[in-house]
XYZ file of C-alpha atoms in Angstrom:
536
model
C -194.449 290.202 -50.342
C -195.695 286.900 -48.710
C -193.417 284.829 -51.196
C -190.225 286.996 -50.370
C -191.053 286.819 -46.537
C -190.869 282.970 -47.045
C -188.920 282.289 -49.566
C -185.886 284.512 -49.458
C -182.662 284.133 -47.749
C -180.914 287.394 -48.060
C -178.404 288.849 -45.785
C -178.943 292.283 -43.587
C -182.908 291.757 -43.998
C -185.332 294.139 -42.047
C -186.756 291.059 -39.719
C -186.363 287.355 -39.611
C -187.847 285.532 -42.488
C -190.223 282.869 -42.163
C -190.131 279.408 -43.264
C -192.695 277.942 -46.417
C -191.767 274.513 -45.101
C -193.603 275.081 -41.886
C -196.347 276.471 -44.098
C -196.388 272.514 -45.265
C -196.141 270.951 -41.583
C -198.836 272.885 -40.138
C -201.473 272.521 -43.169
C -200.282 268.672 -42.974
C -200.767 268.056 -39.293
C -204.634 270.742 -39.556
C -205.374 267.792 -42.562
C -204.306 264.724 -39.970
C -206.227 266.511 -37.222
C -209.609 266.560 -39.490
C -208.542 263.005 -40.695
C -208.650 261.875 -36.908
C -212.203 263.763 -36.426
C -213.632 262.298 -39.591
C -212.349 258.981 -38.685
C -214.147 259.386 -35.111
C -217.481 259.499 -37.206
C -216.922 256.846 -39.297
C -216.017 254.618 -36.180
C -219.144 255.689 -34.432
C -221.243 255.273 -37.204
C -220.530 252.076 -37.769
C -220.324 250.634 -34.467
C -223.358 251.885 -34.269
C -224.956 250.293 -36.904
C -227.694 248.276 -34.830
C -229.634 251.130 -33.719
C -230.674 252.245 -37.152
C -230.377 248.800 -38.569
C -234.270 248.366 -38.381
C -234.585 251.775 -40.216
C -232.565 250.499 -43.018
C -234.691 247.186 -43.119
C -238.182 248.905 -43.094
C -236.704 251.649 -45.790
C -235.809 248.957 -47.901
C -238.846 247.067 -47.060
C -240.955 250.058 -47.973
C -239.313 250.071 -51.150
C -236.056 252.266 -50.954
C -233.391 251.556 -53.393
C -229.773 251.181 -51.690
C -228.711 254.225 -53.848
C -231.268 256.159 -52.052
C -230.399 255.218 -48.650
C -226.715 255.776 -49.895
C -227.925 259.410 -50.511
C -229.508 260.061 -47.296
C -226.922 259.386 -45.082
C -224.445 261.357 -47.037
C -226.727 263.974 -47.053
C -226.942 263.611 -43.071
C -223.185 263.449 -42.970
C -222.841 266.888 -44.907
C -225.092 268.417 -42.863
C -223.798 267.468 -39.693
C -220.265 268.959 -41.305
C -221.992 271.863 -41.898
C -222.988 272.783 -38.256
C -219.649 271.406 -37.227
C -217.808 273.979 -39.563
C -220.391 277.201 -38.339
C -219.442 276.321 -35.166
C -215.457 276.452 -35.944
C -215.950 279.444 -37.500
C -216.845 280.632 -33.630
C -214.488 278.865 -31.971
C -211.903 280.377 -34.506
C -213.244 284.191 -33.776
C -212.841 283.489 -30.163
C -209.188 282.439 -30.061
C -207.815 284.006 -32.994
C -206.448 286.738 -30.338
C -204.823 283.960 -28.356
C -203.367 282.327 -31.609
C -202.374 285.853 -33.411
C -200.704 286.457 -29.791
C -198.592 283.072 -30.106
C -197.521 283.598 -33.510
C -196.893 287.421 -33.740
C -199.480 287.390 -36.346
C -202.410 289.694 -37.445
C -204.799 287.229 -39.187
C -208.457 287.753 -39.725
C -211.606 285.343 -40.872
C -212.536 286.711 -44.173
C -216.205 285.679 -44.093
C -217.230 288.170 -47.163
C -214.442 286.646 -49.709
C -215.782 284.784 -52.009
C -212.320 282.652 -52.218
C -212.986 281.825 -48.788
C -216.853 280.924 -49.173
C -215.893 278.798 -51.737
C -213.417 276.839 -50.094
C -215.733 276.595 -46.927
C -218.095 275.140 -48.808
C -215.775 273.070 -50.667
C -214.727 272.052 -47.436
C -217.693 271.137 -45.807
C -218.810 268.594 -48.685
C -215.280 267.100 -48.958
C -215.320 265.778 -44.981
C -218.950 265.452 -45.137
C -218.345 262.681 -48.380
C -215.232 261.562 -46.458
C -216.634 260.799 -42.879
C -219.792 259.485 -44.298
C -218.707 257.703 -47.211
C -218.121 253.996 -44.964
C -221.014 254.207 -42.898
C -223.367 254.973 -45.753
C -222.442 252.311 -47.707
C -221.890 250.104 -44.890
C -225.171 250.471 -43.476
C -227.296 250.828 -46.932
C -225.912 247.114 -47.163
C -227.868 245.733 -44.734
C -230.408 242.717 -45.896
C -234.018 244.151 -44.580
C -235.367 239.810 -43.883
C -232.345 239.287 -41.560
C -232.553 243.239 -40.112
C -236.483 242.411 -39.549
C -235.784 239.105 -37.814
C -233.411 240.352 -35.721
C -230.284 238.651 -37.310
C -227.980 241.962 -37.550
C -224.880 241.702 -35.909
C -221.061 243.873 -36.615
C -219.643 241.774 -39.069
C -215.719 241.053 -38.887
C -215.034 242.603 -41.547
C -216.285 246.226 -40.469
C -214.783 245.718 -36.678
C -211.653 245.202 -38.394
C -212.242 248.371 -40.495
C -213.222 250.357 -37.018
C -209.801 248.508 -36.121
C -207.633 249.758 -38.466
C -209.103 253.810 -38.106
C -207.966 253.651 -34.206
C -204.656 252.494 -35.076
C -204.528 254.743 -37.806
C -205.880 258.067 -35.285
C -203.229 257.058 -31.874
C -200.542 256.579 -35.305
C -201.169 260.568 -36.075
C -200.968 261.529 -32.173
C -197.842 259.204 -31.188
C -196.095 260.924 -34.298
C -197.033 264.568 -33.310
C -196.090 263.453 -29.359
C -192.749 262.319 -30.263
C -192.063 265.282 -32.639
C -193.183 267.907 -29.831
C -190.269 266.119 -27.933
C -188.050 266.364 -30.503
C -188.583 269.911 -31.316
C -188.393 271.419 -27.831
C -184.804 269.208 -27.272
C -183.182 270.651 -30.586
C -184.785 274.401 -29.246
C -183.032 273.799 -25.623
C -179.556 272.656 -27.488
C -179.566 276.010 -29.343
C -179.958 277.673 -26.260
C -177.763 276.005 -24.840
C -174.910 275.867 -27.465
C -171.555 277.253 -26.841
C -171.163 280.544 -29.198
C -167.911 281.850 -29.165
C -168.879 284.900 -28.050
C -171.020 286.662 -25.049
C -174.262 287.488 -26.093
C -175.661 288.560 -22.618
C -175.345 292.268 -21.253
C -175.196 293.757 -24.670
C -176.884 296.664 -25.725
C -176.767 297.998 -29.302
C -177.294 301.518 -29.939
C -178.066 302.839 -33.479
C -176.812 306.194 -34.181
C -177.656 306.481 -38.291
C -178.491 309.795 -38.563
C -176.869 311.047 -35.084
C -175.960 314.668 -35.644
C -172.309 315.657 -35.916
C -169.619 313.447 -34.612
C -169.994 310.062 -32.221
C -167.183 311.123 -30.083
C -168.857 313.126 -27.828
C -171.677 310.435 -27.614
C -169.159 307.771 -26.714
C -167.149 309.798 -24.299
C -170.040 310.614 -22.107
C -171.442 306.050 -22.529
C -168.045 305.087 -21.265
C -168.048 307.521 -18.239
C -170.984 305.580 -17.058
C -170.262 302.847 -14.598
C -172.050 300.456 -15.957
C -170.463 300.001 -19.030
C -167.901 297.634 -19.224
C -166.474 297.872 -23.015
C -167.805 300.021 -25.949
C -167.125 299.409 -29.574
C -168.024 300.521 -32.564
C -169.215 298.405 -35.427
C -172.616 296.951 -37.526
C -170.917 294.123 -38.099
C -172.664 291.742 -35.512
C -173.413 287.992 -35.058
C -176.880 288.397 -35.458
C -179.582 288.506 -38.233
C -180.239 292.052 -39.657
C -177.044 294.043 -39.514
C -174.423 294.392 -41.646
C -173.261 291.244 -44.335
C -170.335 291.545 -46.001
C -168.427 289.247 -48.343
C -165.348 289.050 -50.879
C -162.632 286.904 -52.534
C -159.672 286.371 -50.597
C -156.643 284.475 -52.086
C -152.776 283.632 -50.603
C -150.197 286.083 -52.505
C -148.563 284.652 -55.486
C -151.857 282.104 -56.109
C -153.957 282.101 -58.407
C -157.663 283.918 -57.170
C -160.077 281.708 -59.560
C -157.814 278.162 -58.635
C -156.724 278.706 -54.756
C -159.082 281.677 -53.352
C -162.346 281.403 -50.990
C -164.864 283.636 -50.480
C -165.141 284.137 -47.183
C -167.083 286.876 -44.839
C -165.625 290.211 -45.232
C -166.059 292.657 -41.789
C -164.848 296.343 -40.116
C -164.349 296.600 -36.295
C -162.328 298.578 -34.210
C -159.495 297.560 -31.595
C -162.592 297.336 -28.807
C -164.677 294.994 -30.946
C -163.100 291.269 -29.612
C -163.483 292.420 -25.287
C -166.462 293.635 -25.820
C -168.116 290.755 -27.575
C -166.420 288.281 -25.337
C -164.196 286.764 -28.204
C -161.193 284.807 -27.726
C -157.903 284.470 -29.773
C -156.953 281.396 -30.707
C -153.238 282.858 -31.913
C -151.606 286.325 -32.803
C -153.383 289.109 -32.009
C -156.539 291.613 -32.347
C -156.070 294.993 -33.781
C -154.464 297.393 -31.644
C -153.861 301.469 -31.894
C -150.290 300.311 -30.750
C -149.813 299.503 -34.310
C -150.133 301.448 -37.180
C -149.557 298.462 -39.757
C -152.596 297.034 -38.623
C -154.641 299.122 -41.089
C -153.427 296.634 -43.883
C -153.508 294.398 -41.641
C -156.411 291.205 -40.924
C -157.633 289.151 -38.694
C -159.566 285.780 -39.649
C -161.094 282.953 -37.947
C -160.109 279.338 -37.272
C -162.387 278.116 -40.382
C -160.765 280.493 -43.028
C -157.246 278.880 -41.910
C -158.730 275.513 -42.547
C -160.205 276.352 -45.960
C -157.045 277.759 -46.702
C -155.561 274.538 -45.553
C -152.802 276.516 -43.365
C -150.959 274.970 -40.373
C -149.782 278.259 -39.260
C -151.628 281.583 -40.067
C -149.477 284.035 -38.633
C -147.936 286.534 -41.027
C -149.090 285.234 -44.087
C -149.837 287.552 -46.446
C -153.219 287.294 -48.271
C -154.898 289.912 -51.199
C -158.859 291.247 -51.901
C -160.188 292.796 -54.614
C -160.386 296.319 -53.463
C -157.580 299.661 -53.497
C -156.378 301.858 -56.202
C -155.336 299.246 -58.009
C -158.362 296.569 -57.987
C -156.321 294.483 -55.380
C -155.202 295.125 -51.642
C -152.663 293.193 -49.913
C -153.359 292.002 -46.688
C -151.288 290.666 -43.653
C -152.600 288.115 -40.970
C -152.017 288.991 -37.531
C -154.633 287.088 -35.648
C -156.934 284.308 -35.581
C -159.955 284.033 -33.918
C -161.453 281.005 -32.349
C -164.612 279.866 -34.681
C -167.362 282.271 -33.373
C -171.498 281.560 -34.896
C -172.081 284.351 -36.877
C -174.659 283.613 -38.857
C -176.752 280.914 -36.951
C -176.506 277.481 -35.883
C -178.294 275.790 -38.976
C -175.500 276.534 -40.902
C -171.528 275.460 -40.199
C -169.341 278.175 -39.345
C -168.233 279.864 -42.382
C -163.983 281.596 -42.936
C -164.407 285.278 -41.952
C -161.972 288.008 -42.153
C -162.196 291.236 -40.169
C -160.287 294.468 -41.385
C -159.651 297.850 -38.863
C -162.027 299.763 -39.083
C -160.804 303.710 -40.135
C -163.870 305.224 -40.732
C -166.036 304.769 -37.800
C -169.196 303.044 -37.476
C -172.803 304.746 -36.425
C -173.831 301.627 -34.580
C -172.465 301.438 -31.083
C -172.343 298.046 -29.246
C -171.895 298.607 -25.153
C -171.180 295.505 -22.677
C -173.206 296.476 -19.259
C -172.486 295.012 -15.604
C -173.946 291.846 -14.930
C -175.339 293.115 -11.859
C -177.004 296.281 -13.626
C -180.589 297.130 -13.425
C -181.279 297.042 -17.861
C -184.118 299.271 -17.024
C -182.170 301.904 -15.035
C -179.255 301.136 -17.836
C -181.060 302.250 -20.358
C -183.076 305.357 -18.568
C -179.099 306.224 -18.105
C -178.293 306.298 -21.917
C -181.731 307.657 -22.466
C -180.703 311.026 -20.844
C -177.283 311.345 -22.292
C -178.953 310.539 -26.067
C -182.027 313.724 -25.016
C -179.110 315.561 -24.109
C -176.868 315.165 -27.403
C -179.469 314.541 -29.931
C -183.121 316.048 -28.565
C -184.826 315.598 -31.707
C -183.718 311.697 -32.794
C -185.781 309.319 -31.312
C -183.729 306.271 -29.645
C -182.743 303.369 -30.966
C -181.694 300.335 -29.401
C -181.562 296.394 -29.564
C -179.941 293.774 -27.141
C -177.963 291.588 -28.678
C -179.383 288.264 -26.667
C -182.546 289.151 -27.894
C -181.423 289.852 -31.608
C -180.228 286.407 -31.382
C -183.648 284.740 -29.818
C -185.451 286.136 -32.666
C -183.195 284.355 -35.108
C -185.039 281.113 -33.903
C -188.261 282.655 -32.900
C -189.926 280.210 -35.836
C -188.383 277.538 -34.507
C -189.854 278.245 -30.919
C -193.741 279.214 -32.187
C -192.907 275.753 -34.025
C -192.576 273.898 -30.675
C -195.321 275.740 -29.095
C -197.866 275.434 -31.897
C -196.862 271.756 -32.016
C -197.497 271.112 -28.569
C -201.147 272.548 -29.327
C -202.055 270.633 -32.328
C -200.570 266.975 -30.932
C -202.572 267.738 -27.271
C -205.671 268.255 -29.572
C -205.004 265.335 -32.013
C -204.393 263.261 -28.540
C -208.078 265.003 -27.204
C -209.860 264.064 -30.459
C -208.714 260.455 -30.903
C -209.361 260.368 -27.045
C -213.089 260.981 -27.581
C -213.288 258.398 -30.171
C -211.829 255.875 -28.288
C -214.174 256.636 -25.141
C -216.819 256.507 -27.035
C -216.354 253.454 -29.131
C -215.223 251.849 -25.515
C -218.428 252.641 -24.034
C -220.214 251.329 -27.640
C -218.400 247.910 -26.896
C -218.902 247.904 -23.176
C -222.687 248.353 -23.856
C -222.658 245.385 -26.390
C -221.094 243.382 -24.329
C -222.557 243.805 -20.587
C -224.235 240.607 -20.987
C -221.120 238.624 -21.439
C -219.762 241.032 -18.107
C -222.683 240.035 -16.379
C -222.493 236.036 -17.227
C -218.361 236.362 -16.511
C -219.168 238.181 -13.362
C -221.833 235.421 -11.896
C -218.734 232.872 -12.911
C -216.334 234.704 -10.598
C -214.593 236.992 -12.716
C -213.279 240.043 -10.810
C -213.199 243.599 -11.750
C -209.657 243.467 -12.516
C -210.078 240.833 -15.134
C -212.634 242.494 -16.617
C -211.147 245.876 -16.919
C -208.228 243.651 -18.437
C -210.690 241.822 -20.390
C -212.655 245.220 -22.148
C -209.537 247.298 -22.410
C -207.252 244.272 -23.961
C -208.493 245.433 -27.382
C -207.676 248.443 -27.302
C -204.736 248.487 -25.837
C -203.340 246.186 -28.768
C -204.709 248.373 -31.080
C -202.479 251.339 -29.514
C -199.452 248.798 -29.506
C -199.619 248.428 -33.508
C -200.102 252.168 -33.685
C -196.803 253.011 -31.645
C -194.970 249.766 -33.962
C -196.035 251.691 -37.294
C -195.466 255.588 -35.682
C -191.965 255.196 -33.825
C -190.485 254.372 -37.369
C -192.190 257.346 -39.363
C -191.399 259.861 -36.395
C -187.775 258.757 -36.594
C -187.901 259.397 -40.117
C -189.486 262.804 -40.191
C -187.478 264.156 -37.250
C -184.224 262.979 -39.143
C -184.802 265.324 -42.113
C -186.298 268.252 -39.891
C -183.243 268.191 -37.878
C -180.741 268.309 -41.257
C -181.533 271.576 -41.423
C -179.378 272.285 -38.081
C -175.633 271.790 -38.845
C -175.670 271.935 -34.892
C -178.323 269.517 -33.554
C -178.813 267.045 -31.080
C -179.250 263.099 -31.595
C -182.265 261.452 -31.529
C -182.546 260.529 -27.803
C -184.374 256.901 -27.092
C -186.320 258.286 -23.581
C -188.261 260.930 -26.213
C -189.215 257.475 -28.301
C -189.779 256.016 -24.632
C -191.699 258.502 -22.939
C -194.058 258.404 -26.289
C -194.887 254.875 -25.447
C -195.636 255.057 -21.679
C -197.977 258.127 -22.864
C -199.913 256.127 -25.775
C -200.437 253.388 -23.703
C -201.143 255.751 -20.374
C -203.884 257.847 -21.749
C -205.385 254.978 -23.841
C -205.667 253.082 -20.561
C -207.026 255.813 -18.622
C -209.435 256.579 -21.434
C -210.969 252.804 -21.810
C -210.332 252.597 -18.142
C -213.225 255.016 -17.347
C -215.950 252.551 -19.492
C -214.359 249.380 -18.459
C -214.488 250.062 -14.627
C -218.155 251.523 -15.018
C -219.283 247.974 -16.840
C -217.487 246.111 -14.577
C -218.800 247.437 -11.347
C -222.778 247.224 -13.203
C -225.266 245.624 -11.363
C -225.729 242.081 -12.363
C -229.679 242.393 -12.671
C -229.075 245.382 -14.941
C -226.689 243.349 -17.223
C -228.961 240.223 -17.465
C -232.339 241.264 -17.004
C -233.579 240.342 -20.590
C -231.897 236.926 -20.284
């Protein structure tokens, strides 16, 4: 069931599908977001390297191989994963109502499955091994004569290292920024996007298993005052109602050589007002005319593919009638409408009179209508004509939203995980800030005593870091471009990449960075000088 629900792509399904490749995104950006955490540690643990440097001399001086000390801090990095991971599991039971509520989901933690024990546990050594791995053998490499003697300092080679992780968290975050930006422009485009028909004020009523004839029923909807137009058909621009296909060819051509398939629908002589659909030549169907039951209507993109320059009265055949084929006249064409959604170009449709009747109505209300007294309106005429069927009803705007409600938890859940990735590489970078201002108050306190300002040493401690962020945004703007590009091929309707999104990214990175090293380079700066050079 889980496959189908992501994998399939049929017409007239019971609800949207949902989409495996943002399956892939989100268990790609929960990986980048543990990368950025695991990189914190490893940044940490290495920059502070001095404070246990005199552990790692006596150890070795007490006769610890470096294999052991290689063990121990692996085994302290596991552990620490450990707590970190029984306190997620927490954090996890406490907003899994908030996330289940964002993604119309019903997970659950399933803390007695042994598939899920496992993998916890798999887990847990995997970014214990991985966040500990550089600092253990970084620190295990210490020599204990220099550590004894005092001689320890952060070699170039492991700044550089601590270097590189920063660049490589605010790389993660900048991407995930500029996608958010990305994601909720293409969203507001969609909304945005000119249909070819009116999908606001429209109620549809399903009448499957209505009781006798829908006559009555639709004489006593159109009385109301409220209702505008009335029509009845399943055959909707929307996901989930009727789909219907079938070879059309010109008359006298040959089906396999010169014939489309193209969308193959029944609607009644109400159908086009009450949709809001426009002609772009001939006519709609009309009970004026009693040809018009082998007659069709098609849209602007079935003349193309037929490569037509006039439409009008050409005369077209179907599989279908007594004798396997039916031929058809064209009396109308219809200015391209979406009817299946906006990732996909608008595909030649062909619309037959309906004869038979359809049990879904379709009812355009007034603008200025109450849709709660509306529908407690059509509520009593339904109790009153069918008593024992319960009522059911979509709106057609809404039918529609739900056609891109993936795309919109997208966004949203987006917007979560890049604030957090932001957050996380945000702690990291205060931290290691405050690890550097610490290290270096003495040179603050000599610069200070030579007249440097505070300015120049905020400019001085977050210089650093702020070039660090610059080669971050140089390497991210590049991949983001590139991994937006493919997400938005999927959209035969989307916008173009707009250079503020790219923009705004930038003055963000370098915004929050700033702020963030701000906070430790004003609080060094403004130290008192007796403080800073005390032990001198």
């Amino acid at each position: 069931m889980t496959c189908s629900h992501l994998r399939s792509n049929l017409v007239g399904e019971h609800e949207v599908n949902g989409n495996l490749a943002y399956v892939w995104i989100f268990s790609a950006i929960a990986i980048f977001i543990l990368l950025i955490a695991c990189i914190n540690f490893m940044n940490l643990s290495t920059a502070r390297s001095a404070h246990r440097a005199l552990e790692v001399g006596m150890r070795k001086v007490l006769g610890s191989s470096k294999k052991e000390l290689v063990r121990q801090f692996l085994t302290e990095s596991v552990l620490m994963a450990g707590v970190a991971f029984l306190l997620a599991i927490v954090i996890s039971y406490l907003v899994l109502p908030a996330f289940n509520n964002l993604t119309d989901k019903s997970l659950t933690i399933p803390l007695l499955q042994p598939l899920f024990l496992g993998s916890l546990l798999l887990g847990i050594m995997i970014v214990g091994l991985l966040s500990g791995s550089y600092p253990a053998f970084f620190l295990s490499a210490f020599e204990p004569l220099k550590v004894i003697k005092g001689k320890i300092s952060n070699r170039a080679g492991g700044n550089r290292f601590r270097q590189l992780l920063v660049t490589t968290q605010f790389t993660i975050s900048i991407v995930l920024m500029i996608g958010t930006g990305i994601i909720y422009s293409q969203l507001q485009f969609l909304q945005e996007q000119r249909l070819g028909f009116e999908r606001e004020q429209v109620m549809i009523l399903k009448a499957a298993n209505f009781p006798g004839s829908l006559e009555g029923l639709k004489d006593q909807l159109v009385a109301l005052p409220e209702v505008q137009q009335l029509t009845a058909s399943c055959y909707l621009p929307v996901a989930g109602y009727c789909e219907g296909d079938n070879a059309i060819w010109e008359k006298g051509k040959n089906p396999g050589a010169d014939g489309i398939n193209s969308g193959y629908w029944y609607a009644d002589p109400d159908y086009l007002k009450t949709l809001g659909m426009t002609m772009a030549d001939g006519r709609f169907f009309s009970e004026d005319f009693a040809s018009d039951s082998t007659a069709v209507v098609v849209n602007e993109a079935f003349v193309a593919a037929m490569g037509w320059s006039d439409a009008i009265d050409k005369q077209v055949e179907v599989y279908g009638g007594n004798d396997g084929t039916e031929t058809l006249a064209v009396i109308g064409v219809l200015k391209n409408f979406n009817f299946d959604n906006l990732r996909s170009l608008i595909e030649p449709l062909a619309i037959r009179l309906d004869q038979n009747g359809s049990n879904t109505l379709v009812m355009r209300f007034d603008a200025q209508t109450s849709v709660s007294a509306f529908l407690a309106k059509v509520s009593n005429i339904w109790e009153t004509t069918a008593p024992n069927l319960p009522l059911e009803y979509d709106f057609l705007d809404q039918q529609f939203n739900e056609m891109y409600e993936s795309d919109q938890r997208l966004g949203q859940v987006f917007t979560i995980f890049a604030g957090l990735a932001i957050f996380i590489a945000c702690l990291g970078l205060l931290a290691l800030a405050a690890f550097t201002a610490e290290r270096r108050k003495k040179e603050i306190g000599i610069r200070k005593v030579l007249g440097a300002n505070v300015q120049q040493l905020i400019a001085l401690l977050s210089k650093e870091f702020l070039m660090l962020v610059c080669f971050a945004l140089l390497i991210a703007i590049p991949i983001a471009w590139y991994a937006m590009t493919q997400w938005l091929q999927n959209f035969a309707y989307r916008i173009d990449l707009q250079w503020w999104i790219f923009a705004l990214a930038v003055v963000l990175a370098i915004g929050i960075a700033l702020l963030t090293v701000s906070v430790q380079s004003i609080k060094a700066a403004l130290a008192n000088l007796v403080t800073s050079l005390k032990n001198e």
